[in-house]
Structures are given as C-alpha cells and as structure tokens.
Coordinates of C-alpha atoms and ligand atoms in Angstrom, one line a residue:
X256 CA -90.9 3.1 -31.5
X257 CA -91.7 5.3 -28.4
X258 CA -95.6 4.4 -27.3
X259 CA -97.3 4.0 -23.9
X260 CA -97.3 0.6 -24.6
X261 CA -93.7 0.1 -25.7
X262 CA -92.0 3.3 -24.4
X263 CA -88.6 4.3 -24.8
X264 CA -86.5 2.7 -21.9
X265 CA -83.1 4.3 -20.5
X266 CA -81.4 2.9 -17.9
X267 CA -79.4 5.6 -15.9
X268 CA -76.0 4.6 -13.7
X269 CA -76.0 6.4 -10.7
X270 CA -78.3 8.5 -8.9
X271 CA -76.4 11.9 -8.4
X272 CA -77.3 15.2 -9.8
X273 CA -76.4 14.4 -13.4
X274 CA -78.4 11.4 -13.0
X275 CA -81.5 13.3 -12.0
X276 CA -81.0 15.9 -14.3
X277 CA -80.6 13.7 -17.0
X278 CA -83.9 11.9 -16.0
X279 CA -86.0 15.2 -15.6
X280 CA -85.3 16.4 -19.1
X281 CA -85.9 13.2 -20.7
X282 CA -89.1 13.6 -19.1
X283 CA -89.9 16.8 -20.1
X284 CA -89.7 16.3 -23.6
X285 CA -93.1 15.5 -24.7
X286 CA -92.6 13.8 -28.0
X287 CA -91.8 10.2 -26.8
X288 CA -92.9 8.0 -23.5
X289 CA -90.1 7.3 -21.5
X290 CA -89.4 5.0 -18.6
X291 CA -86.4 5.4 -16.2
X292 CA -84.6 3.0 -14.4
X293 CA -82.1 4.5 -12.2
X294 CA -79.8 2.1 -10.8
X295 CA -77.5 2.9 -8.0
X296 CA -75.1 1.2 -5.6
X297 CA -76.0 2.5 -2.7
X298 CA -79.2 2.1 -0.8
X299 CA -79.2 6.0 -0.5
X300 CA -79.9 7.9 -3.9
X301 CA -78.6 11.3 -4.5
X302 CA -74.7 10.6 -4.8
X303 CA -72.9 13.4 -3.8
X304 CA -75.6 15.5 -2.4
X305 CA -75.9 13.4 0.0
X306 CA -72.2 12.0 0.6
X307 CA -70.0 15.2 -0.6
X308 CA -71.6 18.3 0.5
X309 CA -70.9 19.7 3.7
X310 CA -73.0 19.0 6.8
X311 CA -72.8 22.2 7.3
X312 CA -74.0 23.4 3.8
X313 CA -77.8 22.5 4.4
X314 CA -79.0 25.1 1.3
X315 CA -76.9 23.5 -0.6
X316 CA -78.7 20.1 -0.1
X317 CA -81.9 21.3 -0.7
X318 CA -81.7 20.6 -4.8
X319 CA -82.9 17.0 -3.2
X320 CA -86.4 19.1 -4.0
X321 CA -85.9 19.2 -7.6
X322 CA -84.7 15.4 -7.7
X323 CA -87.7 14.4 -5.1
X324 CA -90.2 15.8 -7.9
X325 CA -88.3 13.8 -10.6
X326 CA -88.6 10.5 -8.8
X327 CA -92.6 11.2 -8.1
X328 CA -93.1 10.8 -11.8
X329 CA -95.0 7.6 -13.0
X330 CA -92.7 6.4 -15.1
X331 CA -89.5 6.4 -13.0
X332 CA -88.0 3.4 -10.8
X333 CA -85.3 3.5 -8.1
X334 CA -82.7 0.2 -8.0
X335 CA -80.8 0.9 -4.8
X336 CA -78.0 -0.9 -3.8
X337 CA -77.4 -2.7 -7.4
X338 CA -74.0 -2.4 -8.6
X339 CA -73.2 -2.2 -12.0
X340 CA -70.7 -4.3 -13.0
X341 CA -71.7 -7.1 -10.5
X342 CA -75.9 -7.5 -9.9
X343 CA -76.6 -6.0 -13.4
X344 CA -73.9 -5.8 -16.6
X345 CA -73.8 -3.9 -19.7
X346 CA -74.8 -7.2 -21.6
X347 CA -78.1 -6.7 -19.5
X348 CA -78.6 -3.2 -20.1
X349 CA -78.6 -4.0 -23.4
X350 CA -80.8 -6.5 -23.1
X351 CA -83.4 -5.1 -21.0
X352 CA -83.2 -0.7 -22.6
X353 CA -82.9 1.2 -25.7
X354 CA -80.3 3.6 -23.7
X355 CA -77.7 3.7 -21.0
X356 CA -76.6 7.1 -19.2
X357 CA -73.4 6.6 -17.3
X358 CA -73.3 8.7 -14.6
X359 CA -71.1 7.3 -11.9
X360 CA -68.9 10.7 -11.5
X361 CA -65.3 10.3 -10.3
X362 CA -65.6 7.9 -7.2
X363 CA -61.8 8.0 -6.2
X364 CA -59.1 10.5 -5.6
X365 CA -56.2 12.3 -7.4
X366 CA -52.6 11.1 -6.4
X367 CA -49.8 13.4 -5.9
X368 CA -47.2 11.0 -6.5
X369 CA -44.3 12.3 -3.9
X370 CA -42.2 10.0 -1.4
X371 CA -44.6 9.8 1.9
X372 CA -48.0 9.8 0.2
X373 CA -49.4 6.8 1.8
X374 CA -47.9 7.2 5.1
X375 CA -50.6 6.9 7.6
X376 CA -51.8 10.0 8.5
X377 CA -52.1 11.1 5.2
X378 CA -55.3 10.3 3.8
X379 CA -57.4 11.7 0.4
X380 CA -59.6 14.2 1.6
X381 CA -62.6 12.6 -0.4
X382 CA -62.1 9.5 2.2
X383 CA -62.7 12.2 5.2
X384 CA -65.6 13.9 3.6
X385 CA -67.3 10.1 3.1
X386 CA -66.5 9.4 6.8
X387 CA -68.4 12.6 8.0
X388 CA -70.7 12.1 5.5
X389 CA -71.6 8.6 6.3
X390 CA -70.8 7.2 3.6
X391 CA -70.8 3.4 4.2
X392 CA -67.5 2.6 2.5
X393 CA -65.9 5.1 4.9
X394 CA -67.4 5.3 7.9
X395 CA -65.0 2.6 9.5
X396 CA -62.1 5.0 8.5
X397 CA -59.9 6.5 11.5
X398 CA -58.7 10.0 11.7
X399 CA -56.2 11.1 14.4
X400 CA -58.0 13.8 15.7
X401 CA -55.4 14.1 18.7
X402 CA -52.9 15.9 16.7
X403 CA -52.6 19.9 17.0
X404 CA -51.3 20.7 13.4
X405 CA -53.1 19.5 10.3
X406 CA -52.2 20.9 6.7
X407 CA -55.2 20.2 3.7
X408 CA -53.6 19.8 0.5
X409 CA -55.3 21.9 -2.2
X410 CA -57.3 24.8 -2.9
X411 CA -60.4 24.0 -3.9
X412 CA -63.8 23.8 -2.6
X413 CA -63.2 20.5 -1.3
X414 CA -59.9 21.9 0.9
X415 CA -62.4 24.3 2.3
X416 CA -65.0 21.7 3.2
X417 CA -62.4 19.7 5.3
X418 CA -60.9 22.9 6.9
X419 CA -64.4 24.1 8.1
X420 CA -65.6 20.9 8.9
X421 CA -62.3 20.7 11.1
X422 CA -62.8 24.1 12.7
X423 CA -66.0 24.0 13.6
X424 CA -66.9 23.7 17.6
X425 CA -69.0 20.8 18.7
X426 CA -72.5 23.2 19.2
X427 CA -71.8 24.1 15.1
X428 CA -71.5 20.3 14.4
X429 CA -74.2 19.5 16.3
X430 CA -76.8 21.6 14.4
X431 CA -75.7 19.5 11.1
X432 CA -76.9 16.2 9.4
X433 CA -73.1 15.2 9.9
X434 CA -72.6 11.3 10.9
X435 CA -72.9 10.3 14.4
X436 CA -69.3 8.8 14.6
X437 CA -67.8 11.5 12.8
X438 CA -69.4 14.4 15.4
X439 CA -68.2 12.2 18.0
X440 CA -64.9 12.2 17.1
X441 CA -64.6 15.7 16.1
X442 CA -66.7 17.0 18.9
X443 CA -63.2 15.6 20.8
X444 CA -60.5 16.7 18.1
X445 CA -57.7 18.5 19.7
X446 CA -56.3 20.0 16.5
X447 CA -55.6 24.1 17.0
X448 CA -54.2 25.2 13.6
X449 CA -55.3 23.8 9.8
X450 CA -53.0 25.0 7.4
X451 CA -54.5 25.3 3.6
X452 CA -51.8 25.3 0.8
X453 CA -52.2 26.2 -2.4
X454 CA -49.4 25.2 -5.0
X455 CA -50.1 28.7 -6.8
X456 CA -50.9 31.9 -5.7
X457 CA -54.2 33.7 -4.4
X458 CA -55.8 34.8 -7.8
X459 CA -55.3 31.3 -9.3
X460 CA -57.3 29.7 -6.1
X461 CA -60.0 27.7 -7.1
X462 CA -62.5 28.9 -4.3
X463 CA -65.8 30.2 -5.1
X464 CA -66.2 33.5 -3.3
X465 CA -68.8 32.3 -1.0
X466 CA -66.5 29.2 0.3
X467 CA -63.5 31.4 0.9
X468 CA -65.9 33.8 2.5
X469 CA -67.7 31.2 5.0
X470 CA -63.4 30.7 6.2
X471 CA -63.7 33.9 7.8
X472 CA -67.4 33.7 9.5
X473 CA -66.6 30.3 11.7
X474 CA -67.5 30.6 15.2
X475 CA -64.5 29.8 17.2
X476 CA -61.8 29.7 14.4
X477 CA -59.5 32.4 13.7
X478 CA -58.6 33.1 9.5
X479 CA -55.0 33.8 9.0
X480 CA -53.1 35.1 5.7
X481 CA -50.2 37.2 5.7
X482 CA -50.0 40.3 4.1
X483 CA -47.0 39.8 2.1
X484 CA -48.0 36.4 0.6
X485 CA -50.8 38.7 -1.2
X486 CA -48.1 40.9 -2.9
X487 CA -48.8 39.5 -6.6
X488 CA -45.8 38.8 -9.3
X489 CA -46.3 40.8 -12.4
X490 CA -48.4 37.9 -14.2
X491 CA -50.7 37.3 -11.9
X492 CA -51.1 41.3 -11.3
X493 CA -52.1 41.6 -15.0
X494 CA -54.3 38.7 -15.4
X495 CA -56.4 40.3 -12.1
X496 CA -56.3 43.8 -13.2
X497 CA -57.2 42.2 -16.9
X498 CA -61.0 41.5 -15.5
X499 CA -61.2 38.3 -16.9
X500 CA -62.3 36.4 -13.9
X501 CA -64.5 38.3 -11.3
X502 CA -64.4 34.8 -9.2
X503 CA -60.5 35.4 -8.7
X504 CA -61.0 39.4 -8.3
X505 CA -63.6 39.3 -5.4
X506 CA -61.4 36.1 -3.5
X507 CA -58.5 38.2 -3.9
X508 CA -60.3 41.1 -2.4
X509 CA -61.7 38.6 0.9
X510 CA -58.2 37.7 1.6
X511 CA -57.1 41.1 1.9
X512 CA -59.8 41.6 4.0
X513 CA -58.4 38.4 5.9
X514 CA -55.0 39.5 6.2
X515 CA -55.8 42.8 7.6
X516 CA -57.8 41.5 10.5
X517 CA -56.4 42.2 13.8
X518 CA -55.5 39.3 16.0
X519 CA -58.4 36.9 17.0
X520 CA -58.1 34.9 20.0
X521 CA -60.2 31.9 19.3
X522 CA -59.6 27.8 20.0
X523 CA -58.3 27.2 16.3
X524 CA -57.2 29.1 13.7
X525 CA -57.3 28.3 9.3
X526 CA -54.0 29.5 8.3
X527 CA -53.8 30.1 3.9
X528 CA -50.7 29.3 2.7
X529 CA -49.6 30.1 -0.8
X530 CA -46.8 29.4 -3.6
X531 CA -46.3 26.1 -2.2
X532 CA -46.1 22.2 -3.2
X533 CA -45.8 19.5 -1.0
X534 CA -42.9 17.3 -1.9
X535 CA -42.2 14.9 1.0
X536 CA -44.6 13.8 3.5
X537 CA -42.0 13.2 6.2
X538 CA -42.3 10.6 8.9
X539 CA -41.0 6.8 10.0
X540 CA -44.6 4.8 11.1
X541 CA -46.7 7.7 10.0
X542 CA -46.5 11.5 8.6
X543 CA -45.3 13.9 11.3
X544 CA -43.9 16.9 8.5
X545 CA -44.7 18.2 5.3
X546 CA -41.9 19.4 3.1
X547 CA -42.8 22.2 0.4
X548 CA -40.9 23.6 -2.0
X549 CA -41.9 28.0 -2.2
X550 CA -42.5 28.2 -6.1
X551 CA -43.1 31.2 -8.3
X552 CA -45.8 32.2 -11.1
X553 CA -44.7 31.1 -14.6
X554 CA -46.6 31.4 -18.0
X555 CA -45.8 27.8 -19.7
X556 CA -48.0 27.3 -23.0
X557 CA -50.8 30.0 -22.0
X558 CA -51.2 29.0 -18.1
X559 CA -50.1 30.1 -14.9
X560 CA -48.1 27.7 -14.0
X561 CA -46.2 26.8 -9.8
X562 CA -42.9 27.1 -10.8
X563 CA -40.5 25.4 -8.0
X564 CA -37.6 27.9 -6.9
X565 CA -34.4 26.7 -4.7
X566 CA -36.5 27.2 -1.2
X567 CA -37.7 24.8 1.1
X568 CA -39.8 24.7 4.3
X569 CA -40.9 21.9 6.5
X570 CA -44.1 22.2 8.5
X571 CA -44.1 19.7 11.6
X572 CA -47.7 17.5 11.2
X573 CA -49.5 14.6 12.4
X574 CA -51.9 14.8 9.4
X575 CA -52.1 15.6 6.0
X576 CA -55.6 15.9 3.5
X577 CA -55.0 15.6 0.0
X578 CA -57.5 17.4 -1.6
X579 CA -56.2 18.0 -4.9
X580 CA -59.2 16.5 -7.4
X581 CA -61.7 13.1 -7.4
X582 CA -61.2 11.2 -9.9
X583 CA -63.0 9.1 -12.2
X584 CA -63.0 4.9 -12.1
X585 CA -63.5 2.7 -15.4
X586 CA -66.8 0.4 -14.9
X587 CA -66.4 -3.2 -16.2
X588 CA -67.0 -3.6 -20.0
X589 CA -67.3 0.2 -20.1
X590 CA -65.3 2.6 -22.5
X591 CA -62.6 4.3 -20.6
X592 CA -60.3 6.7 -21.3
X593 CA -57.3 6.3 -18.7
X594 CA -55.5 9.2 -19.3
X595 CA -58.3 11.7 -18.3
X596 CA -59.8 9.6 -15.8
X597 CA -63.6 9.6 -18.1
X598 CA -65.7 7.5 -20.1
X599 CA -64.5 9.2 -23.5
X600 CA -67.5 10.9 -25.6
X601 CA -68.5 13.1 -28.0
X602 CA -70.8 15.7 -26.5
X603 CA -72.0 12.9 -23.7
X604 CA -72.2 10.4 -26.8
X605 CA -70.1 7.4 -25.6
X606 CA -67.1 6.4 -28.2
X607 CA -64.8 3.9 -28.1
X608 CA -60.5 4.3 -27.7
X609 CA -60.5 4.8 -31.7
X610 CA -63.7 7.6 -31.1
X611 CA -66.4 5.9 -32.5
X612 CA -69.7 6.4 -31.4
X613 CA -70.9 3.2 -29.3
X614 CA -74.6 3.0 -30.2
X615 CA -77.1 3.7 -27.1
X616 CA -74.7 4.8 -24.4
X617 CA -74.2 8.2 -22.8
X618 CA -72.2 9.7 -20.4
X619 CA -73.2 12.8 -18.5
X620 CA -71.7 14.6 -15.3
X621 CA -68.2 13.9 -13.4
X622 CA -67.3 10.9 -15.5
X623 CA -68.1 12.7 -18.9
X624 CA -66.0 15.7 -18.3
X625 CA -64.3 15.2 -15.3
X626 CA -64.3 16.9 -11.5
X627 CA -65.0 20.3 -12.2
X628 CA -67.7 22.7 -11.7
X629 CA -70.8 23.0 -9.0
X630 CA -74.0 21.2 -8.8
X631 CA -75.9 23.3 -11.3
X632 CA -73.1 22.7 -13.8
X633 CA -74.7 19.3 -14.1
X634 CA -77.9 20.8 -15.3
X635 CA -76.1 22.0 -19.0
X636 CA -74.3 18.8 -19.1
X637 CA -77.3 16.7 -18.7
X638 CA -79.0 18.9 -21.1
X639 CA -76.2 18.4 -23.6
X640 CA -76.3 14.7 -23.6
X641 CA -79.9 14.4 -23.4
X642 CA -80.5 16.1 -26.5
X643 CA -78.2 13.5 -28.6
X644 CA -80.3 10.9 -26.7
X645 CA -83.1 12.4 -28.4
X646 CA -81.6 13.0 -31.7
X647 CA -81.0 9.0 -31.8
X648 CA -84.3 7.9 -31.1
X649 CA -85.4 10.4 -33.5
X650 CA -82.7 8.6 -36.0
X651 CA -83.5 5.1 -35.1
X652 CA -80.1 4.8 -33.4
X653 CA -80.5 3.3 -30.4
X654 CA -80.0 -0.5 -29.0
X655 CA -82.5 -2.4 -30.0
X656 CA -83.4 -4.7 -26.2
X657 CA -84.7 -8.3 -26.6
X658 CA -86.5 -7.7 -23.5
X659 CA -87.4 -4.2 -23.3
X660 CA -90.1 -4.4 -20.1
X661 CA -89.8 -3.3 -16.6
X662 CA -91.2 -6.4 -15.3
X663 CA -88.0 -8.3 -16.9
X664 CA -85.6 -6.7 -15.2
X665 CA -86.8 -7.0 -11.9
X666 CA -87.1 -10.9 -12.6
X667 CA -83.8 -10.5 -13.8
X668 CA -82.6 -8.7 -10.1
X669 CA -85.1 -11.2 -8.1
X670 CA -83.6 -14.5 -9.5
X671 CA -80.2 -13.5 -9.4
X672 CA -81.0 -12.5 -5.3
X673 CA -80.1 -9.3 -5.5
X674 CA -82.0 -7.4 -2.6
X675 CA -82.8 -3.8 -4.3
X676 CA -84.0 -0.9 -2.6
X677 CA -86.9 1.0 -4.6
X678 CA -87.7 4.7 -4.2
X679 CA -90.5 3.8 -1.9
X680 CA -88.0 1.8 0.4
X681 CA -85.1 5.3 0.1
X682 CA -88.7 7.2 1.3
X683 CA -88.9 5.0 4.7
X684 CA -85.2 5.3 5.4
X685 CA -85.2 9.2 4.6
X686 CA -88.4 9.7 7.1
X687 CA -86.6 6.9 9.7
X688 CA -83.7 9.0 8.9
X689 CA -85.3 12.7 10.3
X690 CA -87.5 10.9 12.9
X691 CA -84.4 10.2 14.8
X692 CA -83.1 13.1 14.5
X693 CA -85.8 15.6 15.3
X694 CA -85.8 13.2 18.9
X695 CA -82.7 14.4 19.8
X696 CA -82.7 18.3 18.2
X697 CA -80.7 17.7 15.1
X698 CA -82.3 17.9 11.3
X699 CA -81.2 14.4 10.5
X700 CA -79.3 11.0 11.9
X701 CA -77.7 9.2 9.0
X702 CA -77.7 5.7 8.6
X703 CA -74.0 4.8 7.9
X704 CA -74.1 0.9 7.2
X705 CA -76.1 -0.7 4.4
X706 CA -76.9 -3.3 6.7
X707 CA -78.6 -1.0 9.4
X708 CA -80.2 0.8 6.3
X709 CA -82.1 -2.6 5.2
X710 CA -82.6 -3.9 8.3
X711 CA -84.6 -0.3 9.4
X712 CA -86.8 -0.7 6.0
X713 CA -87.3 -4.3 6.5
X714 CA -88.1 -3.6 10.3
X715 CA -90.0 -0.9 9.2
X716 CA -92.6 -2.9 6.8
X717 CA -92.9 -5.5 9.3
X718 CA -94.7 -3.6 11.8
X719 CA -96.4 -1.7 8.8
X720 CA -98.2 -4.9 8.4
X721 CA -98.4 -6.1 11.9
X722 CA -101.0 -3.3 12.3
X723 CA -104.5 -2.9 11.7
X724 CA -105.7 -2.6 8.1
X725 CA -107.4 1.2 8.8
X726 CA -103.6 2.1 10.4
X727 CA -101.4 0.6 7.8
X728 CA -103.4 2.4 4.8
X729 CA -102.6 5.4 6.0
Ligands
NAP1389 P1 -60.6 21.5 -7.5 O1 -61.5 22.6 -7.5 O2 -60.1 21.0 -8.9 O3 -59.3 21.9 -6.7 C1 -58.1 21.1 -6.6 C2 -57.0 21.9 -6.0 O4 -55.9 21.0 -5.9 C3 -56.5 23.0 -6.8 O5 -56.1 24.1 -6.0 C4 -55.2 22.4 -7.5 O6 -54.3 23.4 -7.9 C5 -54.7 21.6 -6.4 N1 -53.8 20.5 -6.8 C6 -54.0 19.7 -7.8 N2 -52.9 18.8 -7.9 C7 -52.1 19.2 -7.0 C8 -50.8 18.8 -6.6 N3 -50.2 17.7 -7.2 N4 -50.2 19.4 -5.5 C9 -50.8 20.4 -4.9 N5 -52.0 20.9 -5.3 C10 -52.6 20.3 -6.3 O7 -61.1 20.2 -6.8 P2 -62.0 20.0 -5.5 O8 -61.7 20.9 -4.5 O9 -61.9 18.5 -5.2 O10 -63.5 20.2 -6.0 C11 -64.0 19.4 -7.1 C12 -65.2 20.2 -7.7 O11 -66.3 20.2 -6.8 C13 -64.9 21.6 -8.0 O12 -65.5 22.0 -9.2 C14 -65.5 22.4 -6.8 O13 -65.9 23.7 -7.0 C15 -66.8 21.5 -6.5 N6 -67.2 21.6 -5.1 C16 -68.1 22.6 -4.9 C17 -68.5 22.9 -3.6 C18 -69.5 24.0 -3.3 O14 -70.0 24.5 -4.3 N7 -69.7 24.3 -2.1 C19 -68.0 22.1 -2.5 C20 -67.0 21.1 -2.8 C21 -66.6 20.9 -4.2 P3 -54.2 24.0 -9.4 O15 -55.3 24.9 -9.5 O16 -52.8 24.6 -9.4 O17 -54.3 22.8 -10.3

C-alpha cells in the first residue's frame, strides 16, 4: 500500500505537541513512506507552546527545536489557519488520507458551577493566559487590572502561571515574549496581593516542585503561607510519610520553607490558601467577594477528598481566575464522549458511543486523555497511538481515500478560497516575529491578530519579489 509513489497519508488535527510528536514517530518508522498534512486553525503552529506556556518560562518553549526538525522533513505540509469542521470536514479527510490524528487538546475551560460564576470579573484563567499569550481569540479580552485583591482559583500549574504572571514587575515582563497589550496593561496593574486557593490541602496540590518553587524566587513579590495551614490531618500525614508521591513530599517541604520566611517588604505578595472552596462569587454588576466554605480531608472511595465543614469566610475581590482544568470541545461529525470532555478511544484508537473502533481515526494528546500531565507526557501518548496507526496499515485497516494525493487537497483548499498558511509562510512570520523584537531589546513581539499575521507574510513576499533576482534568492 505504502510506496514513494503512493505513500501512506495521515492527516493530523492540530499542531501542538501531540501533534508533532505524533508526526515525528510516524516518520521515524522506516517500514512505510508517509506524508503528513498537519492542519491547524491558527496561522501560528505549535498550540500550546506557543499560546499556554508562560512568557516567562522561555526553556520551557524551547521543545519548538524538536518540532522545527519535524516540519523540515520532506514529506511534511503545514495548513495554517484551516479549521476543521468548516474549510476542511471529516468527509474530506476521508476522501483525501488513509488516517486522521485528532489532536485538538481541550480548547475551553472547566466550570465550577456556583451562583456568581459569570459575574464580570470572574473570568477562566485559560482566557487570561490566551490574552498574555496573544492568542487571537483573546487578545480583545479586558482584565481589571486596577483592583488590589485578586484570588486564582485552583492549584495547578496553570494557577501558578497566572499568579506569577500577575506578580511579576514590569522590567521581568519586559524580558519575555509576552503580548504587547497584555505588558501594557500589566506593566500598569495596581493589584498588591494574589491569593491562591486550593480546595484540598498542601500534599494533594497539584504543583510540580519547580512551579511552586519559582512562587518564592519572583523579584518584587512576597510568598505567604501560614504555618498552621501546614499542620496535616491524620490522612494526609500518612499518605506523605507513606512515600508514595515525592512530587507532594518535596512541595510540602517548599512551603514550609515558605511559611517560615520572615517578613518581606515587597510591592505584592502571593498568599497560599488551603482547605478551601469557593461557593459564591459575591457582587451586584461584577464580583467584589469570594465566599469559601473551610473543608477538611476525607477518604471517600480511595481519594482524598475536600470535605465542606460548617465554616465560612468571605474574601473582599475585584477579580476572580478560575483555574481549575481546560477542557475538551467535540469537533463536528467527530466521536465525542461528553461526559469526560474527549474523543472516546481505545489506546488513541477512535471508537464510537457503543466503543467500536471507527476505522482510520486516532486521537492522541489533551483530547485523548484529557488535561493532565506536562509537555513530555505527550511524547508516550503519541507513541501509544502511533503504534496502532502502524498496526492498521500493517492489517490493511485503514480508510481507503478516493483521492489520496497532496496536490488534491490543496485544489480542494484553493477552490473552496480558503487562504492557508504553509510552514514556509509560519517561517516569515516567526523571523518577522524576532526581528521586531530584537529592535526594541525583547526576544520576541507576537503578532496577536490573524489579520496582521497575513497581512505581514503577504507584505513580506511582496517586497521579496519587488527585489532583484540575485537578492530575492537568497
Ligand atoms: P490541574 O493540574 O488539573 O489543576 C486544577 C486545579 O483545580 C486542582 O488543584 C483542582 O483541585 C482544582 N479544582 C478543580 N475543580 C475545582 C473546583 N470546582 N473548585 C476548586 N478547585 C477546583 O489543571 P491546570 O492547572 O489547568 O493544568 C493542566 C495541565 O497542564 C496539568 O497537567 C499541568 O501540570 C500542566 N501545566 C504544566 C505547566 C508546566 O509544566 N510549567 C504549566 C501549566 C500547566 P483537585 O486536585 O482537588 O481536583
């Protein structure tokens, strides 16, 4: 089936780390020839890379290596700003490829589902980490940034993302790739305290050590936990003296070290608060308190659970994050499974409601398992589904395309008018991209609008061929 002159073709939704990963083993496998076409919606490839991680976390971004040697191979194509669903269906995929790797991750947010929620003021932490980001669905978003008191839902990586990103002093933001609007506006924030909740205690905290550590290394932003929040109920005690989970041992130790820090006099300060859950968002035009209920540690079926006890607190704020989980969308004519919030599979094999194995469609990353994990999770999971991709060709069970070419489906994408960005177009914008910022001493300047972003390539080729011949070559 598989031959330089009919390869194997795989169409993979999404351009995030699953996505790449995905692509890079099916290329390393040497029995079959396989062509990639990655389609994304965006202009911008690298999903979360580029619009989750933290400005501030630059090492973090620099797995863009690993995907950057990816899309150099031959037999790969880039379809920016092509959304599924709309400029190309499933009913084309199957037309135009042999296999389909969903991976979309979870593009929205978790809800909490208490009175208050939607009050403005409160807003999903994954819509403030797109607006600093740059992310063009949320760069128009608006933040009140005049308020002194914040609280960040959640205690997760995300929740320390936001709080840092909060805390940080204008010179800090200024050294990141974070959006132009978004250091504007939080070069002028007048907030002074960000307080973290956590619905359980400190040894179920979600943190990775290094994340809870950075908390305490910001440059003008005081850490504060209190002592007596540490003191652990017996459960929690055993479970940590147990040695099960070194993540939650070493946190446990940094917060001690936090709470035994003598009194910092800095502009803000990140206070952790634990044992408690959010159950009004209090306010009349827009939030201005957060009402928690204290709870305690209960085992129900196996897991430490937030119990609620008979106490209440209000904290007076003028806004709230809600960073408690992203969350998966279904995509149209897509398997979905709505209780979980994935594209329900078997091992990344995609299966329908009654679990039966849908032939030629995968699932790897966010959307396969859900929100969980780092970036390098991805590189197991796109392992995992990758092989069964492989075991089906091997089997002869894949879709069998009437027009299985390259050439088709961008005839397909030009007659239908659909402007797509290739990998060469993302290469202009990324160099555009650094260009301006190097001018003006920062490591990048994002583009934030797709507009701008195909206007700059477009303006970009123009002059390319406006030049002499000897020039342009270059
Ligand atoms: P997360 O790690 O799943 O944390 C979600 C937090 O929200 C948990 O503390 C959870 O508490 C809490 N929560 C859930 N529902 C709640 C409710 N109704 N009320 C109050 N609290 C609630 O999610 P995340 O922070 O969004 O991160 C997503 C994934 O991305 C994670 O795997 C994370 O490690 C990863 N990530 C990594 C980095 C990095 O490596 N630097 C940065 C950002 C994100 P319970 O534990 O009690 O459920």
């Amino acid at each position: 089936m598989s031959s330089a002159s009919s390869p194997l073709r795989v169409a993979i939704i999404g351009s995030g780390p699953s996505a790449f990963y995905a692509a890079d083993f099916l290329f390393k496998q040497t029995d079959w020839d396989v062509e990639i076409d990655m389609f994304e919606r965006l202009p911008t490839p690298f999903g979360l890379v580029r619009g989750g991680v933290a400005p501030d976390h630059p090492k973090i971004k620099s797995v863009i290596k690993a995907y950057e040697r990816t899309a150099s191979h031959a037999n790969f194509r880039f379809y920016g700003n092509v959304t599924f669903g709309r400029d190309i269906t499933r009913a084309d995929i199957q037309a135009h490829y042999h296999a389909v790797i969903y991976a979309v991750g979870a593009q929205t947010d978790r809800q909490m589902g208490i009175p208050g929620e939607d009050l403005p003021g409160s807003h999903a932490a994954t819509e403030f980490v797109g607006w600093y980001n740059g992310h063009p669905d949320f760069r128009d978003l608006e933040f009140d940034l005049s308020q002194e008191r914040v609280v960040v839902i959640g205690n997760g990586n995300v929740a320390t993302d936001v709080a840092r990103m909060l805390a940080r002093t204008p010179d800090e933001l200024y050294q990141t790739d974070i959006a132009p609007h978004a250091l504007d506006a939080l070069s002028r924030s007048n907030i002074k305290e960000i307080i973290v909740l956590g619905r359980r205690g400190p040894v179920q905290a979600k943190f990775t050590n290094s994340e809870l550590k950075e908390l305490g290394e910001m440059a003008d932003a005081a850490i504060i936990v209190d002592l007596a929040e540490l003191k652990l109920d017996p459960l929690s005690e055993e479970f940590l003296l147990s040695g099960e989970d070194r993540i939650a041992e070493r946190n446990y130790q940094t917060l001690t070290r936090f709470s035994e820090q003598p009194d910092q006099h800095r502009a803000r300060k990140i206070v952790m608060r634990f044992l408690r859950s959010p159950v009004e968002l209090i306010g009349t035009d827009r939030v201005e308190a957060i009402r928690v209920v204290k709870n305690e540690i209960c085992e129900r079926a196996h897991f430490l659970s937030p119990c609620p006890t008979e106490d209440f607190e209000t904290y007076p704020a003028g806004l709230v994050f809600r960073s408690i989980g992203y969350q998966g969308v279904p995509l149209p004519g897509v398997s979905f499974d709505a209780e979980r919030s994935i594209i329900p599979n078997e091992q990344g094999r995609v299966v329908t409601e009654n679990g039966e194995v849908i032939r030629g469609e995968y699932a790897v990353g966010w959307i396969k398992r859900g929100p969980s994990g780092i970036i390098g999770t991805n590189k197991p999971d796109a392992q995992e589904t990758t092989t069964l991709v492989l075991e089906d060709v091997a089997a002869g069970n894949l879709l069998a395309p009437a027009k299985p070419a390259r050439s088709a489906v961008e005839h397909m994408l030009k007659q239908r008018g659909t402007r797509y960005v290739t990998y060469e177009d993302w290469q202009i914008l990324d160099r555009i991209e650094i260009e301006r910022g190097q001018a003006i001493g920062r490591p990048r300047l994002k583009f934030t609008r797709v507009d701008d972003m195909l206007a700059a390539i477009d303006a970009h080729k123009r002059e390319r061929l406006a030049e002499p011949a000897h020039l342009a070559a270059r």
